[in-house]
């Protein structure tokens, strides 16, 4: 098992990465301070993994909330069902919540923990690659509102993150690739050596080789933990760099209707669009654009924008991005592999050209 730390003074916490961790009663118990534990999961993940956790938590008073599966259930109503369960079963402030699932379950559980009786401890047990390398680390929690994704939430750090890579064995291929998109992102924005390692090891990663997965997750979490330690509340601009490709990607997700493309797929295409724009501005070499495109393609990810969204619609959708400041669109762009920056200083016509670009394929 590998351990690393998210360094946030009194809110610091460990991330454990290894195999068989759901069965490790000692590890799970170590971070539960009171006498009760409530597992929050969904109807897909719970039948596969809840028994292991239940067994490991044998000495605690325990219970569970099983939510429906899907982004459409990341709502205040799901949150409410957690509060209702906790109140009806008289779970007090000494209770620890454990989120068992992907990013949807992790975000909802984190916010339930942040708000129940003004805050109770919680543990992240992410079971998708995306949640293991991104959403379980860093304390962004919340639910969607009908008027906007992730609009109700809080920064609230977990007591620990337990990443059992064995859980990835049951993850569908498409979800694995969506997670790899965020892994590649760390290489592109700040870790060129890791990008090179991914070029050398993509086939092993796709075949779910345990050692390769373990290193990819470790390096991703090290990158994320470092960014979060420097800019926990996203005020200095460093954490915003994690959003490479996301402005284009959110436009694709919204434009096509949520659920058609997975988040990681839209981010993959968005990263190539950001690379294309950076190249048009003369900041990124064509060789670097090719390397980015090729690696994402090898991971079975889309790299060309959907034909259904034309340049005008892209502009419309991108203008509501959270990074718009004083009416100016700010984008994460690249000056090399490993060098990202947030800027509003780009030629608008170059952006329009990129939005209009379509590959012949
Ligand atoms: P998800 O939680 O919807 O999981 C994807 C699918 O995989 C679901 O159907 C789920 O039930 C299933 N699943 C999960 N683990 C499985 C396993 N081991 N075996 C088989 N099936 C499994 O999606 P996700 O990609 O994990 O997370 C996306 C969510 O994360 C979005 O809501 C996004 O907003 C959020 N997010 C949050 C942050 C953050 O910093 N908090 C960062 C990135 C994304
Ligand atoms: N996923 C972006 C962040 O955690 O800031």
mmCIF file of C-alpha atoms and ligand atoms in Angstrom:
data_model
loop_
_atom_site.group_PDB
_atom_site.id
_atom_site.type_symbol
_atom_site.label_atom_id
_atom_site.label_comp_id
_atom_site.label_asym_id
_atom_site.label_seq_id
_atom_site.Cartn_x
_atom_site.Cartn_y
_atom_site.Cartn_z
ATOM 1 C CA UNK A 1 0.000 0.000 0.000
ATOM 2 C CA UNK A 2 1.204 3.539 -0.838
ATOM 3 C CA UNK A 3 0.324 6.525 1.339
ATOM 4 C CA UNK A 4 0.545 10.208 0.552
ATOM 5 C CA UNK A 5 -0.704 13.280 2.358
ATOM 6 C CA UNK A 6 -2.823 16.246 1.386
ATOM 7 C CA UNK A 7 -1.103 18.974 3.408
ATOM 8 C CA UNK A 8 -3.674 21.431 4.754
ATOM 9 C CA UNK A 9 -2.491 22.200 8.314
ATOM 10 C CA UNK A 10 -5.045 20.886 10.794
ATOM 11 C CA UNK A 11 -7.196 19.530 7.934
ATOM 12 C CA UNK A 12 -4.394 17.411 6.443
ATOM 13 C CA UNK A 13 -5.311 13.840 5.547
ATOM 14 C CA UNK A 14 -3.836 10.696 4.047
ATOM 15 C CA UNK A 15 -4.642 9.073 0.704
ATOM 16 C CA UNK A 16 -4.125 5.296 0.742
ATOM 17 C CA UNK A 17 -3.648 3.467 -2.556
ATOM 18 C CA UNK A 18 -3.496 -0.311 -2.744
ATOM 19 C CA UNK A 19 -5.280 -3.606 -3.276
ATOM 20 C CA UNK A 20 -7.689 -5.324 -0.879
ATOM 21 C CA UNK A 21 -8.185 -2.137 1.135
ATOM 22 C CA UNK A 22 -11.963 -2.562 1.488
ATOM 23 C CA UNK A 23 -11.232 -5.704 3.494
ATOM 24 C CA UNK A 24 -8.718 -3.890 5.728
ATOM 25 C CA UNK A 25 -10.758 -3.386 8.918
ATOM 26 C CA UNK A 26 -7.876 -1.762 10.772
ATOM 27 C CA UNK A 27 -7.351 0.886 8.107
ATOM 28 C CA UNK A 28 -11.034 1.756 7.867
ATOM 29 C CA UNK A 29 -11.529 1.859 11.632
ATOM 30 C CA UNK A 30 -8.475 4.047 12.235
ATOM 31 C CA UNK A 31 -10.194 7.130 10.804
ATOM 32 C CA UNK A 32 -13.568 6.670 12.498
ATOM 33 C CA UNK A 33 -13.496 8.627 15.736
ATOM 34 C CA UNK A 34 -17.017 7.966 17.100
ATOM 35 C CA UNK A 35 -19.002 4.788 17.528
ATOM 36 C CA UNK A 36 -21.172 4.930 14.401
ATOM 37 C CA UNK A 37 -20.636 4.780 10.656
ATOM 38 C CA UNK A 38 -23.090 5.283 7.796
ATOM 39 C CA UNK A 39 -22.163 4.162 4.283
ATOM 40 C CA UNK A 40 -23.634 6.126 1.363
ATOM 41 C CA UNK A 41 -23.539 4.284 -1.952
ATOM 42 C CA UNK A 42 -25.697 3.600 -4.997
ATOM 43 C CA UNK A 43 -27.668 0.683 -6.395
ATOM 44 C CA UNK A 44 -24.830 -0.306 -8.800
ATOM 45 C CA UNK A 45 -21.849 -0.178 -6.448
ATOM 46 C CA UNK A 46 -23.420 -1.305 -3.165
ATOM 47 C CA UNK A 47 -24.309 -4.840 -4.330
ATOM 48 C CA UNK A 48 -20.686 -5.410 -5.389
ATOM 49 C CA UNK A 49 -18.720 -3.771 -2.583
ATOM 50 C CA UNK A 50 -20.865 -2.964 0.429
ATOM 51 C CA UNK A 51 -20.504 -6.382 2.056
ATOM 52 C CA UNK A 52 -16.720 -6.017 2.315
ATOM 53 C CA UNK A 53 -17.094 -2.640 4.017
ATOM 54 C CA UNK A 54 -19.886 -3.849 6.292
ATOM 55 C CA UNK A 55 -17.652 -6.662 7.454
ATOM 56 C CA UNK A 56 -14.677 -4.346 7.998
ATOM 57 C CA UNK A 57 -16.848 -1.991 10.070
ATOM 58 C CA UNK A 58 -18.073 -4.829 12.295
ATOM 59 C CA UNK A 59 -17.313 -3.106 15.602
ATOM 60 C CA UNK A 60 -19.307 0.073 14.825
ATOM 61 C CA UNK A 61 -23.010 0.785 14.954
ATOM 62 C CA UNK A 62 -23.620 0.969 11.206
ATOM 63 C CA UNK A 63 -26.217 1.678 8.606
ATOM 64 C CA UNK A 64 -26.443 2.616 4.927
ATOM 65 C CA UNK A 65 -28.192 4.887 2.448
ATOM 66 C CA UNK A 66 -28.393 3.481 -1.084
ATOM 67 C CA UNK A 67 -29.163 6.125 -3.712
ATOM 68 C CA UNK A 68 -30.261 5.675 -7.313
ATOM 69 C CA UNK A 69 -27.384 5.627 -9.829
ATOM 70 C CA UNK A 70 -26.691 8.626 -12.032
ATOM 71 C CA UNK A 71 -25.796 12.299 -12.301
ATOM 72 C CA UNK A 72 -29.544 13.077 -12.434
ATOM 73 C CA UNK A 73 -29.738 11.985 -8.779
ATOM 74 C CA UNK A 74 -27.016 14.385 -7.642
ATOM 75 C CA UNK A 75 -29.750 16.586 -6.221
ATOM 76 C CA UNK A 76 -30.969 18.277 -3.048
ATOM 77 C CA UNK A 77 -33.592 15.468 -2.889
ATOM 78 C CA UNK A 78 -30.855 12.800 -2.528
ATOM 79 C CA UNK A 79 -29.184 14.943 0.080
ATOM 80 C CA UNK A 80 -32.471 15.213 1.909
ATOM 81 C CA UNK A 81 -32.874 11.441 1.962
ATOM 82 C CA UNK A 82 -29.480 11.168 3.701
ATOM 83 C CA UNK A 83 -30.447 13.789 6.336
ATOM 84 C CA UNK A 84 -33.787 12.035 6.882
ATOM 85 C CA UNK A 85 -32.117 8.670 7.425
ATOM 86 C CA UNK A 86 -29.574 10.132 9.838
ATOM 87 C CA UNK A 87 -32.256 11.947 11.832
ATOM 88 C CA UNK A 88 -34.781 9.109 11.894
ATOM 89 C CA UNK A 89 -32.122 6.656 13.074
ATOM 90 C CA UNK A 90 -30.790 9.161 15.636
ATOM 91 C CA UNK A 91 -27.271 9.389 14.244
ATOM 92 C CA UNK A 92 -25.510 12.139 16.184
ATOM 93 C CA UNK A 93 -22.441 14.314 15.544
ATOM 94 C CA UNK A 94 -20.155 11.398 16.447
ATOM 95 C CA UNK A 95 -21.188 9.624 13.246
ATOM 96 C CA UNK A 96 -18.805 9.230 10.298
ATOM 97 C CA UNK A 97 -20.176 9.081 6.741
ATOM 98 C CA UNK A 98 -18.378 6.846 4.234
ATOM 99 C CA UNK A 99 -18.930 7.467 0.529
ATOM 100 C CA UNK A 100 -18.646 4.277 -1.520
ATOM 101 C CA UNK A 101 -18.896 4.990 -5.252
ATOM 102 C CA UNK A 102 -17.845 7.354 -8.005
ATOM 103 C CA UNK A 103 -17.726 11.141 -8.046
ATOM 104 C CA UNK A 104 -21.488 11.542 -7.846
ATOM 105 C CA UNK A 105 -21.714 9.636 -4.542
ATOM 106 C CA UNK A 106 -18.516 11.276 -3.219
ATOM 107 C CA UNK A 107 -19.749 14.817 -3.939
ATOM 108 C CA UNK A 108 -23.205 14.216 -2.400
ATOM 109 C CA UNK A 109 -21.846 12.450 0.695
ATOM 110 C CA UNK A 110 -19.211 15.129 1.236
ATOM 111 C CA UNK A 111 -21.836 17.845 1.233
ATOM 112 C CA UNK A 112 -24.145 15.838 3.499
ATOM 113 C CA UNK A 113 -21.205 15.534 5.920
ATOM 114 C CA UNK A 114 -20.379 19.237 5.614
ATOM 115 C CA UNK A 115 -23.921 20.282 6.476
ATOM 116 C CA UNK A 116 -25.430 17.616 8.790
ATOM 117 C CA UNK A 117 -25.555 19.129 12.272
ATOM 118 C CA UNK A 118 -23.035 21.742 11.034
ATOM 119 C CA UNK A 119 -20.461 19.165 10.036
ATOM 120 C CA UNK A 120 -19.585 15.534 10.754
ATOM 121 C CA UNK A 121 -16.519 13.561 9.616
ATOM 122 C CA UNK A 122 -16.477 11.691 6.321
ATOM 123 C CA UNK A 123 -14.267 9.232 4.456
ATOM 124 C CA UNK A 124 -13.942 8.963 0.693
ATOM 125 C CA UNK A 125 -13.844 5.443 -0.796
ATOM 126 C CA UNK A 126 -13.815 6.210 -4.544
ATOM 127 C CA UNK A 127 -14.550 3.325 -6.927
ATOM 128 C CA UNK A 128 -14.176 4.900 -10.399
ATOM 129 C CA UNK A 129 -10.824 5.921 -11.848
ATOM 130 C CA UNK A 130 -12.103 9.486 -12.235
ATOM 131 C CA UNK A 131 -13.048 9.730 -8.580
ATOM 132 C CA UNK A 132 -9.780 8.086 -7.475
ATOM 133 C CA UNK A 133 -7.588 10.556 -9.363
ATOM 134 C CA UNK A 134 -9.689 13.685 -9.041
ATOM 135 C CA UNK A 135 -12.997 14.138 -7.239
ATOM 136 C CA UNK A 136 -12.224 12.333 -3.953
ATOM 137 C CA UNK A 137 -9.197 14.557 -3.317
ATOM 138 C CA UNK A 138 -9.439 18.251 -2.517
ATOM 139 C CA UNK A 139 -12.728 18.765 -0.715
ATOM 140 C CA UNK A 140 -15.052 20.053 -3.429
ATOM 141 C CA UNK A 141 -18.466 18.715 -2.414
ATOM 142 C CA UNK A 142 -21.996 19.467 -3.543
ATOM 143 C CA UNK A 143 -25.069 18.728 -5.593
ATOM 144 C CA UNK A 144 -26.623 20.092 -8.779
ATOM 145 C CA UNK A 145 -29.432 22.642 -8.949
ATOM 146 C CA UNK A 146 -31.926 22.653 -11.845
ATOM 147 C CA UNK A 147 -30.297 25.945 -12.900
ATOM 148 C CA UNK A 148 -26.690 24.729 -12.800
ATOM 149 C CA UNK A 149 -24.297 21.837 -12.178
ATOM 150 C CA UNK A 150 -22.514 21.749 -8.789
ATOM 151 C CA UNK A 151 -24.141 25.043 -7.813
ATOM 152 C CA UNK A 152 -24.923 24.042 -4.210
ATOM 153 C CA UNK A 153 -21.852 22.966 -2.291
ATOM 154 C CA UNK A 154 -18.951 23.613 0.042
ATOM 155 C CA UNK A 155 -15.257 23.016 0.383
ATOM 156 C CA UNK A 156 -15.086 20.267 3.022
ATOM 157 C CA UNK A 157 -12.139 17.922 3.364
ATOM 158 C CA UNK A 158 -12.495 14.196 4.158
ATOM 159 C CA UNK A 159 -10.645 12.483 7.039
ATOM 160 C CA UNK A 160 -8.945 10.172 4.544
ATOM 161 C CA UNK A 161 -9.246 8.771 1.018
ATOM 162 C CA UNK A 162 -9.097 4.996 0.600
ATOM 163 C CA UNK A 163 -8.373 3.933 -2.977
ATOM 164 C CA UNK A 164 -8.755 0.203 -3.495
ATOM 165 C CA UNK A 165 -7.640 -0.359 -7.071
ATOM 166 C CA UNK A 166 -9.331 -3.794 -7.094
ATOM 167 C CA UNK A 167 -12.633 -1.930 -7.483
ATOM 168 C CA UNK A 168 -11.553 -0.890 -10.987
ATOM 169 C CA UNK A 169 -11.889 -4.511 -12.163
ATOM 170 C CA UNK A 170 -15.663 -4.087 -12.429
ATOM 171 C CA UNK A 171 -15.618 -0.612 -13.997
ATOM 172 C CA UNK A 172 -16.941 -0.455 -17.593
ATOM 173 C CA UNK A 173 -14.257 0.288 -20.252
ATOM 174 C CA UNK A 174 -15.836 3.583 -21.206
ATOM 175 C CA UNK A 175 -15.721 4.804 -17.576
ATOM 176 C CA UNK A 176 -12.079 3.703 -17.326
ATOM 177 C CA UNK A 177 -11.185 5.791 -20.384
ATOM 178 C CA UNK A 178 -13.089 8.782 -18.977
ATOM 179 C CA UNK A 179 -10.883 8.550 -15.876
ATOM 180 C CA UNK A 180 -7.732 8.261 -17.996
ATOM 181 C CA UNK A 181 -8.648 11.597 -19.569
ATOM 182 C CA UNK A 182 -8.177 13.294 -16.165
ATOM 183 C CA UNK A 183 -4.952 11.320 -15.596
ATOM 184 C CA UNK A 184 -3.541 12.611 -18.909
ATOM 185 C CA UNK A 185 -4.638 16.113 -17.890
ATOM 186 C CA UNK A 186 -2.096 16.178 -15.015
ATOM 187 C CA UNK A 187 0.670 15.354 -17.482
ATOM 188 C CA UNK A 188 -0.428 18.098 -19.856
ATOM 189 C CA UNK A 189 -0.847 20.884 -17.292
ATOM 190 C CA UNK A 190 2.113 20.324 -14.969
ATOM 191 C CA UNK A 191 3.957 17.016 -15.266
ATOM 192 C CA UNK A 192 5.724 16.421 -18.616
ATOM 193 C CA UNK A 193 7.643 13.385 -17.289
ATOM 194 C CA UNK A 194 4.332 11.772 -16.337
ATOM 195 C CA UNK A 195 2.993 12.554 -19.814
ATOM 196 C CA UNK A 196 5.982 10.681 -21.285
ATOM 197 C CA UNK A 197 5.400 7.789 -18.874
ATOM 198 C CA UNK A 198 1.766 7.612 -20.029
ATOM 199 C CA UNK A 199 2.929 7.492 -23.666
ATOM 200 C CA UNK A 200 5.089 4.504 -22.743
ATOM 201 C CA UNK A 201 2.490 2.740 -20.585
ATOM 202 C CA UNK A 202 -0.932 3.471 -22.095
ATOM 203 C CA UNK A 203 -1.477 -0.105 -23.298
ATOM 204 C CA UNK A 204 -0.734 -1.531 -19.835
ATOM 205 C CA UNK A 205 -3.008 1.053 -18.262
ATOM 206 C CA UNK A 206 -5.882 0.115 -20.580
ATOM 207 C CA UNK A 207 -5.357 -3.560 -19.776
ATOM 208 C CA UNK A 208 -5.755 -2.654 -16.059
ATOM 209 C CA UNK A 209 -2.333 -3.904 -15.047
ATOM 210 C CA UNK A 210 -2.375 -3.362 -11.256
ATOM 211 C CA UNK A 211 1.118 -1.902 -10.932
ATOM 212 C CA UNK A 212 0.567 0.504 -13.831
ATOM 213 C CA UNK A 213 -2.821 1.619 -12.485
ATOM 214 C CA UNK A 214 -1.329 2.065 -9.051
ATOM 215 C CA UNK A 215 1.458 4.345 -10.342
ATOM 216 C CA UNK A 216 -0.930 6.362 -12.550
ATOM 217 C CA UNK A 217 -3.255 6.931 -9.579
ATOM 218 C CA UNK A 218 -0.387 7.759 -7.215
ATOM 219 C CA UNK A 219 1.174 10.315 -9.574
ATOM 220 C CA UNK A 220 -2.232 11.879 -10.319
ATOM 221 C CA UNK A 221 -3.052 12.157 -6.615
ATOM 222 C CA UNK A 222 0.397 13.633 -5.894
ATOM 223 C CA UNK A 223 -0.282 16.301 -8.512
ATOM 224 C CA UNK A 224 -3.789 16.994 -7.242
ATOM 225 C CA UNK A 225 -2.677 17.065 -3.583
ATOM 226 C CA UNK A 226 0.084 19.543 -4.417
ATOM 227 C CA UNK A 227 -2.284 21.884 -6.275
ATOM 228 C CA UNK A 228 -4.891 21.686 -3.486
ATOM 229 C CA UNK A 229 -2.261 22.389 -0.807
ATOM 230 C CA UNK A 230 -1.215 25.530 -2.716
ATOM 231 C CA UNK A 231 -4.713 26.808 -3.531
ATOM 232 C CA UNK A 232 -7.362 24.946 -1.534
ATOM 233 C CA UNK A 233 -10.176 27.440 -2.156
ATOM 234 C CA UNK A 234 -9.291 28.226 -5.793
ATOM 235 C CA UNK A 235 -8.310 31.824 -5.159
ATOM 236 C CA UNK A 236 -4.787 32.141 -6.564
ATOM 237 C CA UNK A 237 -5.536 30.649 -9.983
ATOM 238 C CA UNK A 238 -3.399 27.527 -9.483
ATOM 239 C CA UNK A 239 -6.338 25.209 -8.807
ATOM 240 C CA UNK A 240 -8.174 26.656 -11.826
ATOM 241 C CA UNK A 241 -5.490 25.085 -14.070
ATOM 242 C CA UNK A 242 -7.050 21.700 -13.228
ATOM 243 C CA UNK A 243 -9.886 22.877 -15.456
ATOM 244 C CA UNK A 244 -7.909 22.522 -18.691
ATOM 245 C CA UNK A 245 -10.390 21.586 -21.425
ATOM 246 C CA UNK A 246 -13.356 22.025 -19.082
ATOM 247 C CA UNK A 247 -14.786 25.250 -20.599
ATOM 248 C CA UNK A 248 -14.957 23.590 -24.030
ATOM 249 C CA UNK A 249 -15.991 20.310 -22.383
ATOM 250 C CA UNK A 250 -18.875 21.797 -20.364
ATOM 251 C CA UNK A 251 -20.140 23.433 -23.578
ATOM 252 C CA UNK A 252 -20.147 19.987 -25.218
ATOM 253 C CA UNK A 253 -21.881 18.325 -22.239
ATOM 254 C CA UNK A 254 -24.552 21.043 -22.050
ATOM 255 C CA UNK A 255 -24.910 21.413 -25.823
ATOM 256 C CA UNK A 256 -25.464 17.687 -26.405
ATOM 257 C CA UNK A 257 -27.555 17.223 -23.247
ATOM 258 C CA UNK A 258 -26.048 15.713 -20.073
ATOM 259 C CA UNK A 259 -25.185 12.040 -20.264
ATOM 260 C CA UNK A 260 -24.514 11.751 -24.005
ATOM 261 C CA UNK A 261 -20.780 12.208 -23.581
ATOM 262 C CA UNK A 262 -19.166 11.336 -20.257
ATOM 263 C CA UNK A 263 -17.419 14.201 -18.482
ATOM 264 C CA UNK A 264 -13.959 12.756 -19.147
ATOM 265 C CA UNK A 265 -14.789 12.376 -22.838
ATOM 266 C CA UNK A 266 -15.862 16.008 -23.144
ATOM 267 C CA UNK A 267 -12.715 17.092 -21.266
ATOM 268 C CA UNK A 268 -10.570 15.054 -23.674
ATOM 269 C CA UNK A 269 -11.997 16.865 -26.683
ATOM 270 C CA UNK A 270 -11.781 20.179 -24.779
ATOM 271 C CA UNK A 271 -8.077 19.634 -24.058
ATOM 272 C CA UNK A 272 -7.394 19.125 -27.774
ATOM 273 C CA UNK A 273 -9.366 22.300 -28.554
ATOM 274 C CA UNK A 274 -7.290 24.202 -25.965
ATOM 275 C CA UNK A 275 -4.124 22.756 -27.541
ATOM 276 C CA UNK A 276 -5.294 23.759 -31.040
ATOM 277 C CA UNK A 277 -5.985 27.310 -29.885
ATOM 278 C CA UNK A 278 -2.619 27.504 -28.102
ATOM 279 C CA UNK A 279 -0.962 26.385 -31.345
ATOM 280 C CA UNK A 280 -2.883 28.949 -33.429
ATOM 281 C CA UNK A 281 -1.660 31.645 -31.040
ATOM 282 C CA UNK A 282 1.912 30.451 -31.612
ATOM 283 C CA UNK A 283 2.389 29.235 -28.020
ATOM 284 C CA UNK A 284 2.424 25.452 -28.571
ATOM 285 C CA UNK A 285 4.286 23.457 -31.235
ATOM 286 C CA UNK A 286 2.403 21.304 -33.724
ATOM 287 C CA UNK A 287 4.401 18.338 -32.412
ATOM 288 C CA UNK A 288 3.007 18.885 -28.888
ATOM 289 C CA UNK A 289 -0.538 19.146 -30.274
ATOM 290 C CA UNK A 290 0.020 15.847 -32.111
ATOM 291 C CA UNK A 291 1.345 14.114 -28.982
ATOM 292 C CA UNK A 292 -1.682 15.230 -26.931
ATOM 293 C CA UNK A 293 -4.142 14.166 -29.630
ATOM 294 C CA UNK A 294 -2.427 10.824 -30.137
ATOM 295 C CA UNK A 295 -2.299 9.886 -26.453
ATOM 296 C CA UNK A 296 -5.987 10.697 -25.924
ATOM 297 C CA UNK A 297 -6.921 8.766 -29.066
ATOM 298 C CA UNK A 298 -4.967 5.756 -27.812
ATOM 299 C CA UNK A 299 -7.021 5.928 -24.608
ATOM 300 C CA UNK A 300 -10.182 5.566 -26.779
ATOM 301 C CA UNK A 301 -11.229 9.139 -26.071
ATOM 302 C CA UNK A 302 -12.862 11.604 -28.495
ATOM 303 C CA UNK A 303 -10.630 14.393 -29.787
ATOM 304 C CA UNK A 304 -12.933 16.158 -32.283
ATOM 305 C CA UNK A 305 -15.939 18.252 -31.311
ATOM 306 C CA UNK A 306 -19.399 16.885 -32.095
ATOM 307 C CA UNK A 307 -20.825 18.150 -35.384
ATOM 308 C CA UNK A 308 -24.112 19.052 -33.664
ATOM 309 C CA UNK A 309 -22.488 22.086 -31.994
ATOM 310 C CA UNK A 310 -21.441 24.837 -34.378
ATOM 311 C CA UNK A 311 -19.124 27.747 -33.633
ATOM 312 C CA UNK A 312 -21.953 30.163 -32.727
ATOM 313 C CA UNK A 313 -23.525 27.699 -30.261
ATOM 314 C CA UNK A 314 -20.114 26.972 -28.706
ATOM 315 C CA UNK A 315 -19.609 30.718 -28.091
ATOM 316 C CA UNK A 316 -23.067 30.986 -26.522
ATOM 317 C CA UNK A 317 -22.467 27.994 -24.231
ATOM 318 C CA UNK A 318 -18.959 29.043 -23.246
ATOM 319 C CA UNK A 319 -20.062 32.528 -22.215
ATOM 320 C CA UNK A 320 -21.807 31.116 -19.111
ATOM 321 C CA UNK A 321 -18.631 29.439 -17.797
ATOM 322 C CA UNK A 322 -17.671 30.032 -14.133
ATOM 323 C CA UNK A 323 -14.310 31.404 -15.304
ATOM 324 C CA UNK A 324 -15.975 34.353 -17.108
ATOM 325 C CA UNK A 325 -14.885 37.443 -15.162
ATOM 326 C CA UNK A 326 -16.285 40.936 -15.849
ATOM 327 C CA UNK A 327 -17.775 39.632 -19.079
ATOM 328 C CA UNK A 328 -14.394 38.328 -20.318
ATOM 329 C CA UNK A 329 -13.913 34.658 -21.143
ATOM 330 C CA UNK A 330 -10.835 33.187 -19.461
ATOM 331 C CA UNK A 331 -9.391 29.945 -20.775
ATOM 332 C CA UNK A 332 -6.729 27.514 -19.626
ATOM 333 C CA UNK A 333 -4.206 27.388 -22.470
ATOM 334 C CA UNK A 334 -0.781 25.824 -22.981
ATOM 335 C CA UNK A 335 2.704 27.048 -23.735
ATOM 336 C CA UNK A 336 4.127 23.513 -23.727
ATOM 337 C CA UNK A 337 3.367 20.042 -22.413
ATOM 338 C CA UNK A 338 3.542 20.608 -18.649
ATOM 339 C CA UNK A 339 2.954 24.379 -18.900
ATOM 340 C CA UNK A 340 -0.595 25.692 -18.492
ATOM 341 C CA UNK A 341 -1.841 29.212 -17.853
ATOM 342 C CA UNK A 342 -5.202 30.909 -17.358
ATOM 343 C CA UNK A 343 -5.687 33.891 -19.639
ATOM 344 C CA UNK A 344 -8.243 36.146 -21.291
ATOM 345 C CA UNK A 345 -5.502 37.507 -23.537
ATOM 346 C CA UNK A 346 -6.151 35.652 -26.782
ATOM 347 C CA UNK A 347 -7.352 36.590 -30.245
ATOM 348 C CA UNK A 348 -11.109 36.006 -30.456
ATOM 349 C CA UNK A 349 -10.915 35.160 -34.160
ATOM 350 C CA UNK A 350 -8.396 32.397 -33.379
ATOM 351 C CA UNK A 351 -10.888 30.978 -30.878
ATOM 352 C CA UNK A 352 -13.695 31.174 -33.454
ATOM 353 C CA UNK A 353 -11.476 29.339 -35.961
ATOM 354 C CA UNK A 354 -10.822 26.543 -33.462
ATOM 355 C CA UNK A 355 -14.528 26.234 -32.630
ATOM 356 C CA UNK A 356 -15.283 25.909 -36.335
ATOM 357 C CA UNK A 357 -12.536 23.282 -36.912
ATOM 358 C CA UNK A 358 -13.778 19.803 -37.747
ATOM 359 C CA UNK A 359 -11.556 16.841 -38.522
ATOM 360 C CA UNK A 360 -12.359 15.000 -41.745
ATOM 361 C CA UNK A 361 -12.754 11.726 -39.819
HETATM 362 P P1 LIG B 1 -20.237 8.362 -11.406
HETATM 363 O O1 LIG B 1 -20.123 8.597 -9.963
HETATM 364 O O2 LIG B 1 -21.556 8.628 -12.043
HETATM 365 O O3 LIG B 1 -19.783 6.874 -11.736
HETATM 366 C C1 LIG B 1 -19.836 6.417 -13.067
HETATM 367 C C2 LIG B 1 -20.615 5.090 -13.192
HETATM 368 O O4 LIG B 1 -19.796 4.034 -12.718
HETATM 369 C C3 LIG B 1 -21.882 5.043 -12.358
HETATM 370 O O5 LIG B 1 -22.869 4.347 -13.067
HETATM 371 C C4 LIG B 1 -21.452 4.255 -11.127
HETATM 372 O O6 LIG B 1 -22.517 3.615 -10.469
HETATM 373 C C5 LIG B 1 -20.512 3.257 -11.755
HETATM 374 N N1 LIG B 1 -19.492 2.695 -10.870
HETATM 375 C C6 LIG B 1 -18.796 3.323 -9.906
HETATM 376 N N2 LIG B 1 -17.851 2.528 -9.439
HETATM 377 C C7 LIG B 1 -17.958 1.348 -10.078
HETATM 378 C C8 LIG B 1 -17.250 0.130 -10.031
HETATM 379 N N3 LIG B 1 -16.183 -0.028 -9.255
HETATM 380 N N4 LIG B 1 -17.665 -0.897 -10.824
HETATM 381 C C9 LIG B 1 -18.711 -0.735 -11.663
HETATM 382 N N5 LIG B 1 -19.400 0.411 -11.787
HETATM 383 C C10 LIG B 1 -19.020 1.435 -10.996
HETATM 384 O O7 LIG B 1 -19.166 9.224 -12.232
HETATM 385 P P2 LIG B 1 -17.665 9.658 -11.946
HETATM 386 O O8 LIG B 1 -17.056 9.804 -13.275
HETATM 387 O O9 LIG B 1 -17.016 8.801 -10.931
HETATM 388 O O10 LIG B 1 -17.837 11.096 -11.288
HETATM 389 C C11 LIG B 1 -18.463 12.155 -11.962
HETATM 390 C C12 LIG B 1 -18.954 13.156 -10.940
HETATM 391 O O11 LIG B 1 -17.833 13.655 -10.229
HETATM 392 C C13 LIG B 1 -19.674 14.341 -11.538
HETATM 393 O O12 LIG B 1 -20.839 14.606 -10.777
HETATM 394 C C14 LIG B 1 -18.676 15.476 -11.373
HETATM 395 O O13 LIG B 1 -19.311 16.738 -11.199
HETATM 396 C C15 LIG B 1 -17.951 15.060 -10.137
HETATM 397 N N6 LIG B 1 -16.590 15.604 -10.032
HETATM 398 C C16 LIG B 1 -16.257 16.200 -8.874
HETATM 399 C C17 LIG B 1 -14.987 16.687 -8.707
HETATM 400 C C18 LIG B 1 -14.603 17.282 -7.384
HETATM 401 O O14 LIG B 1 -13.520 17.851 -7.294
HETATM 402 N N7 LIG B 1 -15.408 17.137 -6.365
HETATM 403 C C19 LIG B 1 -14.034 16.563 -9.720
HETATM 404 C C20 LIG B 1 -14.393 15.935 -10.905
HETATM 405 C C21 LIG B 1 -15.689 15.452 -11.048
HETATM 406 N N1 LIG B 2 -11.666 18.948 -10.328
HETATM 407 C C1 LIG B 2 -11.162 20.268 -10.150
HETATM 408 C C2 LIG B 2 -10.824 20.599 -8.743
HETATM 409 O O1 LIG B 2 -10.887 19.792 -7.853
HETATM 410 O O2 LIG B 2 -10.484 21.704 -8.496
#
